[in-house]
Amino acid sequence: MRTALVYSEKYLEHNPGLGHPERPERLKAIVNGLKRFNLWQTPEIGVIEPRPAKPEDIKLVHDPEYVSLVEKMSAMERPIDGDTPTKKNTFELALLAAGGAIDAGTIVMSGRVKNAFALVRPPGHHAGRSRGGGFCYFNNVAIMIERLKRDFKLKRFFVLDFDAHHGNGTQEIFYDDPSVLYMSLHQHPLTLYPGTGFPDEIGEGKGRGLKVNVPMPPGSGDAEYWGAMREIFIPLCEKFKPEFFAVSAGFDAHFDDPLTGLHLSTQAYGWLSSTVIDQAEKWCKGRVVFLLEGGYDLEALASGAVYVVRAMQGEKFATPEVRNHLKVIDEVKMALSEKWSL
Ligand SMILES: [Zn+2]
């Protein structure tokens, strides 16, 4: 078996309410899309039922007071912020999402599969140490990484976040951590929530130079993204030599997404993923976990996820031609120049 899909029907029970874009139909659309393309439960693709994370696992990342707050707010069905309501089952389902991330990381490290896709809800990349927001309660990718550090003594993680929104929670959690290179491709912060992710946010202390932000002007698409992958992502992999890759896979940079102004094609999710997988093969025996974050057009979500899983199965996709040089790439290289010459 090459690939594990970590999924529970319970993830469909997370329902922030009528009219909320982060709705159960998102994950239903992905599962149906994968089934339609025979990418669900095959000899090469196993579907794994996750276990909930323990509160101790969550506390590897989040302040204990914040963990209790989420539990209390959930019991009272009070919102974490304006975009992030809770129901009675929110706390329990947020633990199951974090547990799905841990199980995905663990099965990859065990060598039973090469790669895994944590098809989890609620998402996590906006959740910081002591606050939630932007549809996120606990930071799934960060909790997975902290667990893997302890269980497998890994020292160099590369997190690529291609959700259209900046993963401000993940960046905050690892801001001074030299073991996590966090790179985000997102719509420019002056034009989209959460308003962070400028090139000069490069980390601090021992983590300085290891937080990499590529803000894309609205209207950017395949050529701009490939420019960033070719000129920044690949050279950084060569220098950092990751032992594990994690991808915060949001599908809201797609041109059909109703919440953002980016223009990625559906195929882009194929070559973005196969570029990461190629680097994972080169540096760490193919070890990569994809984690579902955002994406609000059902068709784009379903077909984007199909491309990711095809890439996880080893399929290669042609990369686009880059005609115009993007100014922001120079800004990012300049911001990082004290640490890396790219
Ligand atoms: Zn997003």
Short mmCIF file of C-alpha atoms and ligand atoms in Angstrom, two decimals:
data_model
loop_
_atom_site.label_atom_id
_atom_site.label_comp_id
_atom_site.label_asym_id
_atom_site.label_seq_id
_atom_site.Cartn_x
_atom_site.Cartn_y
_atom_site.Cartn_z
CA MET A 1 0.00 0.00 0.00
CA ARG A 2 1.41 3.35 -1.02
CA THR A 3 -1.10 5.86 0.33
CA ALA A 4 -3.31 6.18 3.43
CA LEU A 5 -6.41 8.35 3.45
CA VAL A 6 -7.28 9.18 7.05
CA TYR A 7 -11.00 9.77 7.25
CA SER A 8 -13.97 9.34 9.57
CA GLU A 9 -17.65 9.84 8.80
CA LYS A 10 -17.74 11.70 12.11
CA TYR A 11 -15.92 14.57 10.38
CA LEU A 12 -19.21 15.23 8.56
CA GLU A 13 -20.88 15.92 11.93
CA HIS A 14 -18.92 19.13 12.38
CA ASN A 15 -21.45 21.74 11.34
CA PRO A 16 -20.72 25.41 12.04
CA GLY A 17 -24.27 26.29 10.94
CA LEU A 18 -26.48 27.12 8.01
CA GLY A 19 -24.77 29.27 5.38
CA HIS A 20 -21.28 28.76 6.85
CA PRO A 21 -18.78 28.06 4.04
CA GLU A 22 -16.86 25.42 6.08
CA ARG A 23 -19.69 22.92 5.71
CA PRO A 24 -19.88 19.11 5.78
CA GLU A 25 -20.62 18.97 2.03
CA ARG A 26 -16.98 19.97 1.42
CA LEU A 27 -15.65 16.67 2.67
CA LYS A 28 -18.53 14.69 1.13
CA ALA A 29 -17.61 16.18 -2.25
CA ILE A 30 -13.97 15.11 -1.81
CA VAL A 31 -14.85 11.55 -0.83
CA ASN A 32 -17.31 11.22 -3.74
CA GLY A 33 -14.72 12.65 -6.14
CA LEU A 34 -12.08 10.15 -5.01
CA LYS A 35 -14.56 7.25 -5.25
CA ARG A 36 -15.57 8.31 -8.77
CA PHE A 37 -11.93 8.09 -9.88
CA ASN A 38 -11.33 4.77 -8.09
CA LEU A 39 -8.95 6.40 -5.62
CA TRP A 40 -10.72 5.12 -2.49
CA GLN A 41 -10.02 1.77 -0.82
CA THR A 42 -7.88 0.04 -3.46
CA PRO A 43 -4.84 -2.25 -3.07
CA GLU A 44 -2.64 0.88 -3.19
CA ILE A 45 -4.90 3.28 -1.25
CA GLY A 46 -6.10 2.37 2.24
CA VAL A 47 -8.72 4.28 4.21
CA ILE A 48 -7.86 4.55 7.90
CA GLU A 49 -10.27 5.43 10.72
CA PRO A 50 -8.56 7.95 13.04
CA ARG A 51 -8.42 7.93 16.82
CA PRO A 52 -9.06 11.16 18.73
CA ALA A 53 -6.02 13.07 19.96
CA LYS A 54 -5.50 13.07 23.71
CA PRO A 55 -5.69 16.43 25.49
CA GLU A 56 -1.93 15.95 26.28
CA ASP A 57 -1.21 15.87 22.53
CA ILE A 58 -3.15 19.12 22.02
CA LYS A 59 -1.22 20.71 24.90
CA LEU A 60 2.08 20.04 23.11
CA VAL A 61 1.02 23.03 20.98
CA HIS A 62 -1.77 24.94 22.73
CA ASP A 63 -1.89 26.58 26.16
CA PRO A 64 -3.86 24.44 28.64
CA GLU A 65 -6.13 27.44 29.38
CA TYR A 66 -7.03 27.70 25.70
CA VAL A 67 -7.78 23.96 25.47
CA SER A 68 -10.17 24.30 28.45
CA LEU A 69 -11.69 27.39 26.88
CA VAL A 70 -12.54 25.50 23.67
CA GLU A 71 -14.06 22.71 25.74
CA LYS A 72 -16.16 25.17 27.76
CA MET A 73 -17.26 27.28 24.79
CA SER A 74 -18.23 24.10 22.96
CA ALA A 75 -20.31 22.88 25.92
CA MET A 76 -22.10 26.27 25.93
CA GLU A 77 -22.23 26.53 22.10
CA ARG A 78 -20.53 29.92 22.20
CA PRO A 79 -18.32 31.13 19.31
CA ILE A 80 -14.50 31.27 19.41
CA ASP A 81 -14.65 34.27 17.07
CA GLY A 82 -17.15 35.75 14.61
CA ASP A 83 -16.29 33.17 11.92
CA THR A 84 -15.78 30.25 14.27
CA PRO A 85 -18.91 29.10 16.10
CA THR A 86 -19.12 25.99 18.25
CA LYS A 87 -21.67 23.26 18.86
CA LYS A 88 -21.80 20.66 21.65
CA ASN A 89 -19.66 18.26 19.60
CA THR A 90 -17.05 20.79 18.40
CA PHE A 91 -14.45 20.03 21.07
CA GLU A 92 -14.69 16.27 20.51
CA LEU A 93 -14.53 16.64 16.70
CA ALA A 94 -11.57 19.03 16.92
CA LEU A 95 -9.76 16.34 18.95
CA LEU A 96 -10.64 13.80 16.24
CA ALA A 97 -9.26 16.10 13.51
CA ALA A 98 -5.98 16.52 15.41
CA GLY A 99 -5.94 12.76 16.00
CA GLY A 100 -6.36 12.20 12.25
CA ALA A 101 -3.29 14.34 11.65
CA ILE A 102 -1.26 12.42 14.24
CA ASP A 103 -2.36 9.07 12.79
CA ALA A 104 -1.45 10.21 9.26
CA GLY A 105 2.04 11.24 10.41
CA THR A 106 2.52 8.07 12.44
CA ILE A 107 1.52 5.65 9.68
CA VAL A 108 3.93 7.36 7.28
CA MET A 109 6.77 7.20 9.81
CA SER A 110 6.01 3.52 10.49
CA GLY A 111 6.83 2.81 6.83
CA ARG A 112 3.49 1.07 6.20
CA VAL A 113 2.75 3.69 3.53
CA LYS A 114 4.80 6.31 1.73
CA ASN A 115 2.35 9.14 2.12
CA ALA A 116 -0.99 10.01 3.71
CA PHE A 117 -3.79 12.53 3.28
CA ALA A 118 -5.58 13.59 6.48
CA LEU A 119 -9.10 14.33 5.21
CA VAL A 120 -10.07 16.12 8.38
CA ARG A 121 -12.50 18.78 9.57
CA PRO A 122 -12.40 21.21 11.32
CA PRO A 123 -9.26 22.67 9.69
CA GLY A 124 -6.36 24.03 11.73
CA HIS A 125 -3.86 26.44 10.19
CA HIS A 126 -5.33 29.65 11.68
CA ALA A 127 -5.26 28.33 15.26
CA GLY A 128 -2.39 29.78 17.31
CA ARG A 129 -1.08 28.78 20.75
CA SER A 130 -3.83 30.43 22.71
CA ARG A 131 -6.47 31.44 20.20
CA GLY A 132 -8.65 29.95 17.48
CA GLY A 133 -10.31 31.69 14.55
CA GLY A 134 -10.92 31.51 10.82
CA PHE A 135 -12.91 28.23 11.17
CA CYS A 136 -10.01 26.64 13.17
CA TYR A 137 -9.90 25.43 16.81
CA PHE A 138 -6.71 23.35 17.15
CA ASN A 139 -3.73 23.43 14.82
CA ASN A 140 -3.74 19.93 13.32
CA VAL A 141 -0.44 20.16 11.43
CA ALA A 142 1.43 21.63 14.41
CA ILE A 143 0.08 18.94 16.76
CA MET A 144 1.17 16.23 14.32
CA ILE A 145 4.68 17.72 14.12
CA GLU A 146 5.10 18.01 17.89
CA ARG A 147 3.98 14.38 18.30
CA LEU A 148 6.36 13.16 15.56
CA LYS A 149 9.27 15.10 17.07
CA ARG A 150 8.81 13.17 20.31
CA ASP A 151 8.00 9.74 18.89
CA PHE A 152 10.53 9.64 16.04
CA LYS A 153 13.18 12.22 17.02
CA LEU A 154 12.81 14.10 13.75
CA LYS A 155 14.63 17.44 13.53
CA ARG A 156 13.75 19.01 10.17
CA PHE A 157 10.15 19.42 9.01
CA PHE A 158 9.16 21.31 5.86
CA VAL A 159 5.59 22.61 5.95
CA LEU A 160 4.24 23.92 2.65
CA ASP A 161 0.92 25.75 3.01
CA PHE A 162 -0.82 26.40 -0.31
CA ASP A 163 -4.20 27.37 1.15
CA ALA A 164 -5.16 30.81 -0.21
CA HIS A 165 -5.14 32.23 3.32
CA HIS A 166 -1.94 32.71 5.29
CA GLY A 167 -1.49 30.02 7.96
CA ASN A 168 -0.95 32.57 10.70
CA GLY A 169 -1.47 30.01 13.48
CA THR A 170 1.15 27.59 12.16
CA GLN A 171 3.61 30.42 11.58
CA GLU A 172 3.06 31.80 15.11
CA ILE A 173 3.50 28.40 16.77
CA PHE A 174 6.81 27.72 15.02
CA TYR A 175 8.05 31.33 14.72
CA ASP A 176 11.25 30.73 16.73
CA ASP A 177 11.53 26.98 16.06
CA PRO A 178 14.57 26.00 13.95
CA SER A 179 13.19 22.51 13.28
CA VAL A 180 10.24 23.72 11.18
CA LEU A 181 10.62 25.47 7.86
CA TYR A 182 7.18 26.94 7.18
CA MET A 183 6.55 28.25 3.65
CA SER A 184 3.20 29.76 2.71
CA LEU A 185 1.84 30.72 -0.71
CA HIS A 186 -1.22 32.88 -0.14
CA GLN A 187 -3.24 35.80 -1.42
CA HIS A 188 -1.67 39.14 -0.49
CA PRO A 189 -2.47 40.03 3.16
CA LEU A 190 -3.71 43.51 2.26
CA THR A 191 -6.51 41.85 0.28
CA LEU A 192 -7.51 38.80 2.38
CA TYR A 193 -8.00 37.38 5.90
CA PRO A 194 -6.01 37.09 8.19
CA GLY A 195 -3.89 40.04 7.03
CA THR A 196 -0.48 38.49 7.81
CA GLY A 197 2.17 36.75 5.71
CA PHE A 198 4.36 39.56 4.36
CA PRO A 199 7.83 38.60 3.04
CA ASP A 200 9.59 40.25 5.98
CA GLU A 201 7.93 37.85 8.46
CA ILE A 202 10.89 35.47 8.47
CA GLY A 203 10.85 34.07 12.02
CA GLU A 204 12.82 35.02 15.11
CA GLY A 205 15.65 33.72 17.29
CA LYS A 206 16.86 30.32 16.13
CA GLY A 207 13.88 30.17 13.75
CA ARG A 208 14.98 33.26 11.83
CA GLY A 209 15.05 32.69 8.08
CA LEU A 210 12.86 29.59 8.41
CA LYS A 211 9.46 31.22 7.93
CA VAL A 212 8.91 32.01 4.28
CA ASN A 213 5.97 34.05 3.00
CA VAL A 214 5.12 34.50 -0.66
CA PRO A 215 2.08 36.82 -0.87
CA MET A 216 0.42 36.52 -4.27
CA PRO A 217 -1.31 39.53 -5.83
CA PRO A 218 -5.02 38.82 -6.53
CA GLY A 219 -5.34 37.33 -10.00
CA SER A 220 -2.16 35.24 -9.65
CA GLY A 221 -2.36 31.73 -11.02
CA ASP A 222 -0.33 28.77 -12.21
CA ALA A 223 2.65 30.69 -13.62
CA GLU A 224 3.16 32.68 -10.42
CA TYR A 225 2.81 29.62 -8.20
CA TRP A 226 5.21 27.58 -10.29
CA GLY A 227 7.67 30.50 -10.23
CA ALA A 228 7.59 30.39 -6.42
CA MET A 229 7.98 26.60 -6.32
CA ARG A 230 10.88 26.60 -8.79
CA GLU A 231 12.73 29.61 -7.41
CA ILE A 232 12.04 29.29 -3.70
CA PHE A 233 10.56 25.94 -2.63
CA ILE A 234 12.97 23.64 -4.49
CA PRO A 235 16.16 25.59 -3.60
CA LEU A 236 15.06 25.72 0.06
CA CYS A 237 14.60 21.93 0.09
CA GLU A 238 18.13 21.54 -1.29
CA LYS A 239 19.51 23.63 1.56
CA PHE A 240 17.29 22.51 4.46
CA LYS A 241 17.25 18.76 3.59
CA PRO A 242 13.90 17.96 5.25
CA GLU A 243 13.29 14.70 7.11
CA PHE A 244 9.52 15.03 6.74
CA PHE A 245 7.11 17.05 4.59
CA ALA A 246 3.68 18.29 5.62
CA VAL A 247 1.35 20.13 3.26
CA SER A 248 -1.46 22.35 4.49
CA ALA A 249 -3.64 21.58 1.50
CA GLY A 250 -6.35 24.16 1.02
CA PHE A 251 -8.11 24.37 -2.33
CA ASP A 252 -9.31 27.96 -2.10
CA ALA A 253 -6.67 29.45 -4.42
CA HIS A 254 -8.66 27.83 -7.26
CA PHE A 255 -10.23 30.27 -9.74
CA ASP A 256 -13.75 29.07 -8.88
CA ASP A 257 -13.38 29.63 -5.13
CA PRO A 258 -15.99 32.09 -3.84
CA LEU A 259 -13.87 33.46 -0.95
CA THR A 260 -10.65 34.48 -2.70
CA GLY A 261 -9.30 36.19 -5.81
CA LEU A 262 -6.61 33.76 -6.94
CA HIS A 263 -6.68 31.88 -10.24
CA LEU A 264 -5.07 28.46 -9.86
CA SER A 265 -6.22 25.79 -12.32
CA THR A 266 -7.41 22.39 -11.15
CA GLN A 267 -4.31 20.71 -12.64
CA ALA A 268 -2.12 22.96 -10.50
CA TYR A 269 -2.95 20.74 -7.51
CA GLY A 270 -1.33 17.89 -9.46
CA TRP A 271 2.02 19.57 -10.12
CA LEU A 272 2.13 21.37 -6.77
CA SER A 273 1.75 17.98 -5.09
CA SER A 274 4.12 16.08 -7.37
CA THR A 275 6.77 18.77 -6.85
CA VAL A 276 6.56 18.20 -3.08
CA ILE A 277 6.53 14.42 -3.55
CA ASP A 278 9.65 14.56 -5.77
CA GLN A 279 11.49 16.47 -3.05
CA ALA A 280 10.22 14.06 -0.40
CA GLU A 281 11.58 11.15 -2.48
CA LYS A 282 14.90 12.93 -2.76
CA TRP A 283 15.34 13.79 0.92
CA CYS A 284 13.23 11.51 3.10
CA LYS A 285 12.04 8.31 1.37
CA GLY A 286 8.89 10.02 0.09
CA ARG A 287 7.54 10.86 3.56
CA VAL A 288 4.78 13.44 3.17
CA VAL A 289 1.42 14.10 4.83
CA PHE A 290 -1.20 16.28 3.19
CA LEU A 291 -3.77 17.83 5.55
CA LEU A 292 -7.05 19.31 4.42
CA GLU A 293 -7.45 23.00 5.26
CA GLY A 294 -9.84 25.27 3.27
CA GLY A 295 -11.50 25.30 -0.15
CA TYR A 296 -15.12 26.36 -0.62
CA ASP A 297 -16.15 25.47 -4.17
CA LEU A 298 -17.32 21.86 -4.04
CA GLU A 299 -16.30 20.94 -7.58
CA ALA A 300 -12.84 22.54 -7.21
CA LEU A 301 -12.34 20.75 -3.90
CA ALA A 302 -13.29 17.36 -5.31
CA SER A 303 -11.17 17.61 -8.43
CA GLY A 304 -8.26 19.26 -6.58
CA ALA A 305 -8.19 16.38 -4.09
CA VAL A 306 -8.28 13.87 -6.97
CA TYR A 307 -5.14 15.50 -8.41
CA VAL A 308 -3.40 15.39 -5.04
CA VAL A 309 -4.10 11.67 -4.62
CA ARG A 310 -3.03 10.92 -8.22
CA ALA A 311 0.27 12.66 -7.45
CA MET A 312 0.54 10.67 -4.21
CA GLN A 313 0.23 7.54 -6.33
CA GLY A 314 3.27 8.60 -8.34
CA GLU A 315 1.71 10.30 -11.35
CA LYS A 316 3.69 13.24 -12.79
CA PHE A 317 2.15 16.45 -14.11
CA ALA A 318 3.55 19.02 -16.53
CA THR A 319 4.46 22.34 -14.94
CA PRO A 320 3.37 25.62 -16.56
CA GLU A 321 5.54 28.03 -18.49
CA VAL A 322 6.64 31.13 -16.62
CA ARG A 323 6.65 34.18 -18.89
CA ASN A 324 6.76 37.13 -16.53
CA HIS A 325 9.05 37.35 -13.56
CA LEU A 326 7.12 38.05 -10.37
CA LYS A 327 8.46 40.93 -8.30
CA VAL A 328 7.37 39.34 -5.03
CA ILE A 329 9.80 36.45 -5.58
CA ASP A 330 12.70 38.91 -5.49
CA GLU A 331 11.27 40.47 -2.33
CA VAL A 332 11.11 37.05 -0.67
CA LYS A 333 14.69 36.20 -1.70
CA MET A 334 15.87 39.58 -0.39
CA ALA A 335 14.05 39.10 2.93
CA LEU A 336 15.69 35.68 3.36
CA SER A 337 19.16 36.71 2.18
CA GLU A 338 20.63 36.91 5.72
CA LYS A 339 20.04 33.14 5.96
CA TRP A 340 19.87 31.71 2.43
CA SER A 341 21.20 32.72 -0.96
CA LEU A 342 18.49 31.50 -3.31
ZN ZN B 1 -8.18 29.22 3.22
#
